Amino acid sequence: MPQSQSSWEQAKPSLRVRRGLVTARHPLAAEAGARVLGHGGNALDAAIATILATGVVQPFATGIGGGGVLTVWRPDGQPYTLDYRSEAPHAVTDSFYPATDAVAGLLGWQGVQDRANEIGHRSMAVPGTIPGLAMAHRELGRLPWAELIAPSIALAENGFEMDWHTSMMQGAHLEFLLAHDTTARTFLRDGRYPHRPPLVGAADVLRQPALSRTLREVAEGGMEGYLRGSAGPALVREAARGNGVITADDLMEYRPRGNAPQAVRFRDHTVLGPAHGGVYGAFFAVLGRLDLAGFAPFAPERLHLVIEALRRCRRVEERRFGDQVPLETSPESLARDIAASIDPRKRDDSWEDASWAPPGARDDPSSSPGQEQTAHVCAVDGDRMVVSLTETILAAWGSTVTTEAGMLMNNAMFAFVPFPGHPNSVGPGRRPQSSMSPVIVLGPDGSPVLAVGASGGRRISAAVAQVVAYALDHDLTVQEAVAAPRLDVMSDDTVLLDGSFPAEVSAALERRGHRVKRIEPNLSSVHFANPSAIALAGDGFLHSGLNPLQMTAAAGC
């Protein structure tokens, strides 16, 4: 090894505006949302326009063939959440997939025969994006529905210049995109090659005419245009063609869930988010019982507490979380027990026999962090409606199946446990356990101070909680909090540590009994998820927090 070598450093400034602000994982999507704000739309309108545009310019991450979760703080002081995740078709059972040596990775379960839950028609779940966004718009939107879809129609019809990240994602998954003719024709240059970003000459332009026609039908006809226009019938035909099981009845009977929000106390703040079975609430509750603020933000003593809390919460997530499966104990009681089991001096494994950490199949410790696949949007308007929205087609490029209507389908069946008897087992009409964590943080006076979320599979909840803790416990600006180095824990308890932490931090954690693996930051890295945030400052301004290693962007008015 060389005695010294150069390091990679990347930075983004925070955007500061007064009227309205949007963050998204692509600049064109953020611009679409900001234009909606400028035309008089509210934050929900802007978020809808932004996420639909994201599905056009980063189709590997999200789209109308996926689903999501939404958290809103309304100007009247009332929260609103909506669960419109993808849902298992009614024809499936808990033994739908013949599993051999099934193990869980970053995104879902591997080891099923022929990878049927990961790739192709039997990996597709009933999508919820259009039903969910349409319902949210009916209940909270301001501008006409068609105006919110217009930006994505234009991007699909006229095309957009290829960027380096989407080009890379096409190349990295080329063999899978080529496996389905419609997918190859839709997303690849000449149906065979990745589109070229602007290297020496001009970038290639990606156009999606079939998707633009479908979006126009949805814009003009709403749910009727979705179910009876091109989208619904084309999906049913494609499923039948490939031995899938999604039917017209599945699409007709899909309903978004308007559950009461989950509210978790963190210091003198309240973290609001959807009650969809994610582990983020438990993690916040445990961290709230630990004295993180008593140490410097990058101090080994503080990071040790975060690691021990995350190890325990991940175990609970693996063994006990599923679609609307209630915990036997209250979140407060669970958080108290977990926090009490943490030794502030060293790693302690005695908790593994606790009643809240039941034995069971663990994840695959060798599983790769995978690729970016989810998309998150934050939006705030002049009336201070706040929106935090996360959507996904699950794995990168989802099922890799695209319908004749230009709709790339999710592979959300991948996220179910492929054997019976688990809270997250496959079942008709069920939705798989998810790490999506679109949260809104309320200050001591009950007003919103922060909207945060992330993409990045199972790394999401840890990233969101660490960003919030940096901001609230250590007074980091929102941009500093998002850009600050983070950590995560693998299923074999190996600690993944951002290489931006000082080298002595790794040694100090190892002395406390942790196995540490340093990950050097690089462009498009997803080892620590891809967070974004908006802070509502006391001076009346809005401030963006953006991941400097991704294309994530902010736009405002």
XYZ file of C-alpha atoms in Angstrom:
557
model
C 0.000 0.000 0.000
C 1.230 3.542 -0.723
C 2.211 5.693 2.232
C -0.166 8.390 1.056
C -2.572 8.910 -1.803
C -5.110 11.428 -3.007
C -8.703 11.235 -1.825
C -12.026 12.000 -3.463
C -13.950 15.015 -2.180
C -17.256 16.251 -3.519
C -19.512 19.038 -2.267
C -22.823 20.704 -3.095
C -24.058 24.054 -1.827
C -27.435 24.329 -0.143
C -30.157 26.119 -2.092
C -31.833 28.843 0.000
C -35.228 30.183 -1.055
C -38.263 31.689 0.634
C -41.400 30.684 -1.319
C -41.101 27.010 -2.215
C -38.480 24.282 -2.638
C -38.259 20.782 -4.109
C -35.513 18.149 -3.861
C -35.315 15.155 -6.186
C -32.770 12.623 -7.359
C -32.537 14.224 -10.834
C -32.290 17.933 -11.790
C -35.008 17.683 -14.476
C -37.429 16.213 -11.969
C -36.689 18.936 -9.412
C -37.242 21.574 -12.099
C -40.622 20.052 -12.958
C -41.738 20.335 -9.349
C -40.458 23.883 -8.964
C -42.388 24.950 -12.081
C -45.575 23.572 -10.549
C -44.921 25.619 -7.413
C -44.323 28.675 -9.573
C -47.680 28.153 -11.312
C -49.551 28.200 -8.014
C -49.468 24.541 -7.074
C -49.014 23.411 -3.510
C -46.303 21.109 -2.190
C -48.355 17.968 -2.872
C -48.872 19.056 -6.480
C -45.144 19.681 -6.810
C -44.240 16.315 -5.285
C -46.554 14.478 -7.698
C -45.087 16.256 -10.721
C -41.570 15.614 -9.429
C -41.934 11.906 -8.771
C -43.687 11.263 -12.100
C -40.896 13.107 -13.914
C -38.337 11.078 -11.978
C -39.915 7.923 -13.342
C -39.234 9.178 -16.876
C -35.660 10.386 -16.455
C -34.540 7.670 -14.004
C -36.749 4.709 -14.931
C -34.447 2.250 -13.191
C -35.493 3.778 -9.854
C -39.234 4.376 -9.978
C -42.175 4.832 -12.299
C -45.884 4.220 -12.702
C -45.229 0.472 -12.462
C -44.185 0.808 -8.813
C -45.544 2.133 -5.519
C -44.660 4.288 -2.547
C -45.402 5.919 0.771
C -46.219 9.537 1.474
C -46.124 11.821 4.519
C -47.675 15.316 4.457
C -47.918 18.103 7.003
C -50.864 20.255 6.048
C -50.973 24.029 6.638
C -53.870 23.494 9.074
C -51.515 21.561 11.337
C -52.791 18.077 10.525
C -50.626 15.177 9.306
C -51.546 12.936 6.389
C -49.971 9.658 5.322
C -50.701 7.281 2.474
C -49.409 3.784 1.784
C -49.627 2.936 -1.918
C -46.928 0.291 -2.080
C -47.120 -2.517 -4.616
C -49.322 -5.419 -3.552
C -49.270 -9.183 -4.118
C -51.826 -10.414 -6.672
C -54.757 -12.374 -5.290
C -53.653 -15.589 -7.006
C -50.495 -16.003 -4.907
C -50.083 -18.121 -1.769
C -47.369 -18.382 0.859
C -45.865 -21.248 -1.149
C -45.972 -19.395 -4.459
C -42.196 -19.647 -4.954
C -40.221 -22.898 -4.735
C -37.327 -21.780 -2.531
C -34.078 -23.650 -2.304
C -31.472 -21.837 -0.192
C -33.360 -18.575 0.283
C -31.397 -15.734 1.873
C -32.142 -12.033 2.127
C -30.028 -9.335 0.499
C -30.153 -5.560 0.537
C -33.401 -5.382 -1.428
C -35.137 -8.753 -1.162
C -34.858 -12.518 -1.013
C -32.581 -14.606 -3.203
C -32.428 -18.361 -3.725
C -35.842 -18.927 -5.306
C -35.944 -21.406 -8.193
C -35.190 -19.683 -11.514
C -35.054 -16.348 -9.651
C -38.794 -16.126 -10.284
C -39.336 -13.600 -7.487
C -36.510 -11.361 -8.739
C -36.780 -11.199 -12.511
C -39.603 -11.535 -14.983
C -43.364 -11.757 -14.911
C -43.870 -13.678 -11.664
C -41.834 -11.081 -9.751
C -44.364 -8.357 -10.579
C -46.758 -7.078 -7.919
C -49.853 -4.947 -8.475
C -48.569 -1.357 -8.854
C -49.909 1.425 -6.652
C -48.329 4.617 -8.002
C -51.204 6.009 -10.071
C -53.950 4.986 -7.597
C -51.934 6.471 -4.727
C -50.994 9.744 -6.381
C -54.530 10.179 -7.725
C -56.026 9.693 -4.259
C -53.559 12.093 -2.634
C -54.328 14.677 -5.314
C -58.102 14.341 -4.820
C -57.711 14.892 -1.097
C -54.954 17.515 -0.935
C -54.078 18.786 -4.424
C -54.725 22.271 -5.777
C -53.920 22.392 -9.487
C -55.732 20.241 -12.072
C -54.442 16.671 -12.268
C -53.459 17.032 -15.930
C -51.120 19.939 -15.152
C -49.124 17.749 -12.791
C -48.571 15.040 -15.398
C -47.742 17.459 -18.225
C -43.997 17.701 -17.391
C -43.526 13.919 -17.476
C -45.487 13.652 -20.729
C -43.167 16.217 -22.307
C -40.035 14.462 -21.040
C -41.227 11.103 -22.352
C -42.409 12.438 -25.714
C -39.649 14.934 -26.518
C -36.948 13.004 -24.738
C -34.106 14.160 -22.527
C -30.360 14.193 -22.933
C -28.798 11.147 -21.384
C -26.891 11.696 -18.137
C -23.935 9.700 -16.873
C -25.848 7.941 -14.113
C -28.706 6.522 -16.168
C -26.220 5.537 -18.880
C -24.187 3.690 -16.269
C -27.314 1.932 -14.999
C -28.172 0.836 -18.524
C -24.697 -0.592 -18.990
C -24.539 -2.262 -15.591
C -27.806 -4.129 -16.231
C -27.516 -4.580 -19.974
C -27.896 -8.369 -19.989
C -31.207 -8.136 -18.102
C -32.571 -5.284 -20.238
C -31.768 -7.263 -23.373
C -33.683 -10.283 -22.068
C -37.054 -8.614 -22.751
C -37.628 -7.213 -26.228
C -40.011 -4.433 -25.189
C -37.664 -3.331 -22.426
C -34.680 -3.280 -24.780
C -36.594 -1.291 -27.417
C -37.846 1.154 -24.796
C -34.656 1.962 -22.939
C -31.635 1.043 -25.076
C -30.111 2.831 -28.050
C -31.157 0.933 -31.158
C -32.580 -1.653 -28.780
C -29.067 -2.916 -28.043
C -26.703 -0.370 -26.451
C -26.644 2.060 -23.525
C -27.360 5.660 -24.450
C -24.246 7.820 -24.428
C -23.930 10.755 -22.006
C -22.219 13.979 -23.127
C -18.564 12.915 -23.184
C -16.984 14.605 -26.214
C -20.017 15.122 -28.421
C -23.659 15.735 -27.626
C -25.544 13.262 -25.464
C -27.963 10.737 -26.902
C -31.638 11.529 -26.375
C -33.920 8.951 -24.764
C -37.542 9.158 -25.915
C -40.371 6.975 -24.587
C -43.347 7.448 -26.951
C -45.449 4.596 -25.573
C -45.102 5.937 -22.028
C -45.999 9.456 -23.169
C -49.253 8.171 -24.696
C -50.074 6.258 -21.532
C -49.381 9.269 -19.329
C -51.583 11.424 -21.556
C -54.453 8.955 -21.111
C -53.966 9.074 -17.347
C -53.814 12.881 -17.423
C -57.070 13.125 -19.365
C -58.970 10.244 -17.789
C -57.566 9.810 -14.312
C -58.092 6.336 -12.862
C -60.441 5.424 -15.703
C -57.692 6.272 -18.179
C -55.266 4.144 -16.191
C -57.513 1.098 -15.787
C -59.253 1.075 -19.181
C -56.854 2.960 -21.427
C -53.498 1.502 -22.435
C -51.900 0.910 -19.028
C -54.194 -1.621 -17.355
C -55.037 -3.884 -20.313
C -51.409 -3.921 -21.513
C -50.228 -4.998 -18.054
C -52.770 -7.824 -17.853
C -51.804 -9.062 -21.327
C -48.093 -8.928 -20.532
C -48.571 -10.799 -17.248
C -50.509 -13.569 -18.981
C -47.927 -13.806 -21.761
C -45.135 -14.522 -19.276
C -46.923 -16.800 -16.777
C -47.557 -13.910 -14.394
C -50.712 -13.731 -12.290
C -51.778 -10.057 -12.230
C -55.369 -9.744 -13.451
C -57.760 -6.931 -14.288
C -59.535 -7.613 -10.974
C -56.253 -7.075 -9.101
C -55.924 -3.641 -10.689
C -59.578 -2.738 -10.095
C -59.520 -3.825 -6.452
C -56.248 -2.129 -5.473
C -56.788 0.518 -2.768
C -54.227 2.900 -1.228
C -54.201 2.790 2.562
C -54.708 5.999 4.481
C -53.381 4.818 7.834
C -52.924 7.078 10.835
C -49.345 8.401 10.895
C -46.682 7.035 13.193
C -45.419 9.678 15.621
C -42.163 9.040 17.507
C -40.634 11.346 20.089
C -36.986 12.215 19.477
C -35.604 14.551 22.132
C -38.106 17.440 22.236
C -39.084 16.862 18.609
C -41.610 14.545 16.960
C -40.820 12.405 13.926
C -43.868 11.763 11.724
C -44.033 9.057 9.079
C -46.238 6.343 7.606
C -47.263 3.343 9.702
C -46.425 0.804 7.004
C -44.276 -1.645 8.919
C -40.897 0.052 8.526
C -38.247 -0.095 11.229
C -37.433 3.621 11.176
C -39.786 4.387 14.081
C -38.129 1.868 16.392
C -34.670 3.148 15.442
C -35.618 6.753 16.198
C -37.189 5.698 19.494
C -34.034 3.866 20.573
C -31.689 6.680 19.518
C -33.898 9.097 21.436
C -33.062 7.223 24.628
C -29.293 7.430 24.052
C -27.058 10.400 24.833
C -25.749 11.022 21.325
C -25.523 14.758 21.903
C -23.098 14.199 24.776
C -20.313 13.461 22.271
C -18.863 15.105 19.185
C -20.713 14.030 16.002
C -17.892 11.763 14.773
C -16.710 10.566 18.193
C -16.237 6.783 18.459
C -18.282 6.782 21.674
C -21.269 8.211 19.802
C -20.871 5.972 16.755
C -20.675 2.923 19.011
C -24.127 3.757 20.402
C -25.561 4.157 16.888
C -24.055 0.827 15.815
C -25.422 -1.069 18.803
C -28.894 0.457 18.338
C -28.874 -0.374 14.624
C -27.724 -3.974 15.195
C -30.675 -4.601 17.486
C -33.273 -2.803 15.393
C -32.174 -4.697 12.303
C -32.679 -7.984 14.145
C -36.204 -6.952 15.093
C -36.850 -5.875 11.500
C -35.630 -9.218 10.104
C -37.671 -11.375 12.445
C -40.829 -9.494 13.359
C -41.827 -6.954 10.712
C -44.338 -7.549 7.914
C -47.450 -6.095 6.311
C -49.478 -4.538 9.140
C -48.199 -7.157 11.591
C -48.488 -5.681 15.106
C -45.606 -6.067 17.523
C -46.346 -7.953 20.710
C -45.007 -5.001 22.698
C -45.460 -1.257 22.261
C -42.747 0.649 20.349
C -41.979 2.587 23.531
C -41.512 -0.610 25.533
C -39.408 -2.135 22.768
C -37.209 0.979 22.561
C -36.735 0.985 26.330
C -35.672 -2.655 26.356
C -33.303 -2.231 23.421
C -31.685 0.898 24.835
C -31.241 -0.773 28.223
C -29.377 -3.671 26.569
C -26.652 -1.422 25.115
C -23.310 -1.257 26.907
C -21.861 2.207 26.190
C -18.298 0.879 26.545
C -18.188 -2.130 24.213
C -20.057 -4.432 21.851
C -22.364 -6.718 23.802
C -24.147 -9.757 22.327
C -26.036 -10.920 25.416
C -29.219 -9.305 24.058
C -29.500 -11.980 21.338
C -31.442 -14.191 23.745
C -33.927 -11.438 24.596
C -37.638 -11.978 23.935
C -37.677 -9.107 21.451
C -34.886 -10.718 19.356
C -36.311 -14.145 18.442
C -34.142 -16.611 16.527
C -34.666 -17.125 12.819
C -33.074 -17.060 9.405
C -30.581 -14.259 9.014
C -29.700 -12.271 5.948
C -26.901 -13.209 3.595
C -23.803 -11.417 4.977
C -22.124 -11.521 1.586
C -24.971 -9.789 -0.257
C -23.912 -6.771 -2.275
C -25.270 -3.330 -1.452
C -26.828 -3.498 -4.900
C -27.748 -0.539 -7.033
C -29.828 2.552 -6.497
C -33.467 1.743 -7.135
C -35.773 3.972 -5.104
C -36.545 7.692 -5.435
C -37.269 10.281 -2.761
C -38.833 13.736 -3.063
C -39.163 16.538 -0.525
C -41.370 19.576 -1.224
C -42.396 22.661 0.758
C -44.618 25.499 -0.488
C -45.291 29.086 0.557
C -48.108 28.046 2.914
C -45.670 25.609 4.511
C -47.355 22.436 3.434
C -44.534 19.897 3.750
C -44.286 16.674 1.751
C -41.904 13.741 2.113
C -42.498 11.023 -0.509
C -40.619 7.834 -1.393
C -41.373 5.534 -4.330
C -39.787 2.406 -5.739
C -39.923 -0.360 -8.308
C -37.712 -2.237 -5.801
C -34.571 -3.505 -7.570
C -32.824 -1.529 -10.283
C -35.045 -1.759 -13.384
C -37.575 -3.687 -11.284
C -38.699 -6.910 -12.940
C -37.043 -5.740 -16.207
C -40.445 -6.361 -17.854
C -41.957 -3.452 -19.788
C -45.511 -3.520 -21.135
C -46.597 -2.326 -24.582
C -47.855 0.802 -22.819
C -44.270 1.712 -21.864
C -44.739 0.848 -18.183
C -41.659 -0.757 -16.574
C -42.925 -3.074 -13.872
C -41.728 -3.515 -10.304
C -40.367 -6.734 -8.820
C -41.852 -6.118 -5.380
C -42.539 -9.847 -4.899
C -38.771 -10.016 -4.343
C -39.238 -8.297 -0.969
C -41.479 -11.003 0.512
C -40.022 -13.885 2.510
C -40.449 -16.804 0.056
C -41.511 -19.384 2.626
C -44.536 -19.683 4.967
C -44.790 -18.724 8.599
C -42.950 -15.392 8.621
C -44.627 -12.016 9.280
C -43.379 -10.992 5.843
C -44.395 -14.157 3.968
C -46.084 -13.939 0.577
C -49.881 -13.770 0.677
C -52.730 -12.516 -1.520
C -53.282 -8.775 -1.204
C -50.299 -8.329 1.119
C -47.608 -5.699 0.800
C -43.982 -6.572 1.571
C -42.040 -5.105 4.460
C -40.333 -1.903 3.374
C -37.506 0.322 4.569
C -38.909 3.452 2.913
C -38.837 6.227 5.531
C -40.309 9.531 4.314
C -40.403 11.550 7.527
C -41.307 15.049 8.650
C -39.829 16.372 11.903
C -41.845 18.732 14.090
C -40.157 21.135 16.483
C -41.025 21.597 20.168
C -43.822 24.017 19.215
C -45.387 21.494 16.827
C -44.369 23.231 13.608
C -42.389 21.418 10.882
C -38.626 21.970 10.862
C -37.331 19.212 8.571
C -38.442 16.882 5.768
C -36.101 13.936 5.151
C -36.044 10.724 3.163
C -33.738 8.589 1.074
C -33.376 5.922 -1.548
C -31.096 2.929 -1.094
C -32.880 -0.268 -0.064
C -32.399 -1.431 3.520
C -29.894 1.371 4.103
C -32.694 3.974 4.025
C -33.893 3.952 7.632
C -30.379 4.167 9.079
C -29.451 7.027 6.752
C -32.586 9.041 7.537
C -32.164 8.649 11.296
C -28.491 9.637 11.167
C -29.261 12.763 9.117
C -31.932 13.831 11.614
C -29.667 13.114 14.594
C -26.818 15.127 13.084
C -29.133 18.084 12.566
C -30.953 18.018 15.910
C -28.264 16.751 18.276
C -25.286 18.597 16.835
C -26.737 21.694 15.127
C -25.343 20.763 11.725
C -26.961 22.614 8.862
C -29.211 20.454 6.733
C -26.583 20.308 3.979
C -23.880 19.385 6.487
C -26.144 16.718 7.994
C -26.883 15.088 4.628
C -23.254 15.241 3.469
C -21.780 14.035 6.774
C -20.289 10.517 6.792
C -22.580 7.713 7.935
C -22.365 4.078 8.894
C -24.433 0.951 8.477
C -24.395 -2.622 9.773
C -24.443 -5.780 7.663
C -26.357 -8.891 8.655
C -23.211 -10.540 10.049
C -22.747 -7.407 12.218
C -19.841 -6.078 10.176
C -19.872 -2.294 10.487
C -19.688 -0.437 7.189
C -17.947 2.850 7.908
C -17.760 5.752 5.496
C -14.118 6.284 4.579
C -14.550 9.994 5.283
C -14.436 9.263 9.005
C -10.938 9.756 10.431
C -8.830 6.578 10.421
C -8.543 6.608 14.191
C -12.328 6.172 14.436
C -12.075 2.715 12.849
C -9.407 1.645 15.320
C -11.397 2.932 18.285
C -14.518 1.026 17.176
C -12.503 -2.132 16.702
C -11.190 -1.793 20.252
C -14.838 -1.790 21.352
C -15.295 -5.177 19.681
C -16.710 -4.192 16.289
C -15.669 -5.644 12.942
C -15.184 -2.579 10.746
C -15.010 -2.315 6.985
C -14.170 1.120 5.610
C -15.931 2.112 2.379
C -14.300 4.910 0.440
C -16.835 7.379 -0.999
C -17.296 7.471 -4.744
C -19.808 8.754 -7.250
C -23.137 6.907 -7.162
C -22.162 4.886 -4.069
C -25.198 3.433 -2.275
C -23.524 1.853 0.721
C -25.051 4.552 2.919
C -28.203 5.318 0.878
C -28.992 8.547 -0.970
C -30.731 11.010 1.367
C -32.151 14.448 0.663
C -33.854 16.948 2.930
C -35.413 20.379 3.298
C -35.034 22.446 6.458
C -37.586 25.102 7.423
C -35.458 27.723 9.143
C -36.614 30.181 11.762
C -35.748 33.105 9.479
C -38.475 32.090 7.027
C -36.141 30.559 4.450
C -36.066 27.000 3.132
C -32.719 25.192 2.813
C -31.912 22.069 0.799
C -29.756 19.158 1.897
C -28.359 17.149 -1.016
C -26.167 14.080 -1.347
C -22.949 15.341 -2.992
C -22.190 11.909 -4.510
C -25.426 11.582 -6.502
C -27.323 13.634 -9.102
C -29.754 14.722 -6.385
C -30.783 18.330 -6.983
C -32.939 21.126 -5.593
C -35.041 23.723 -7.380
C -37.140 26.495 -5.889
C -39.068 29.648 -6.445
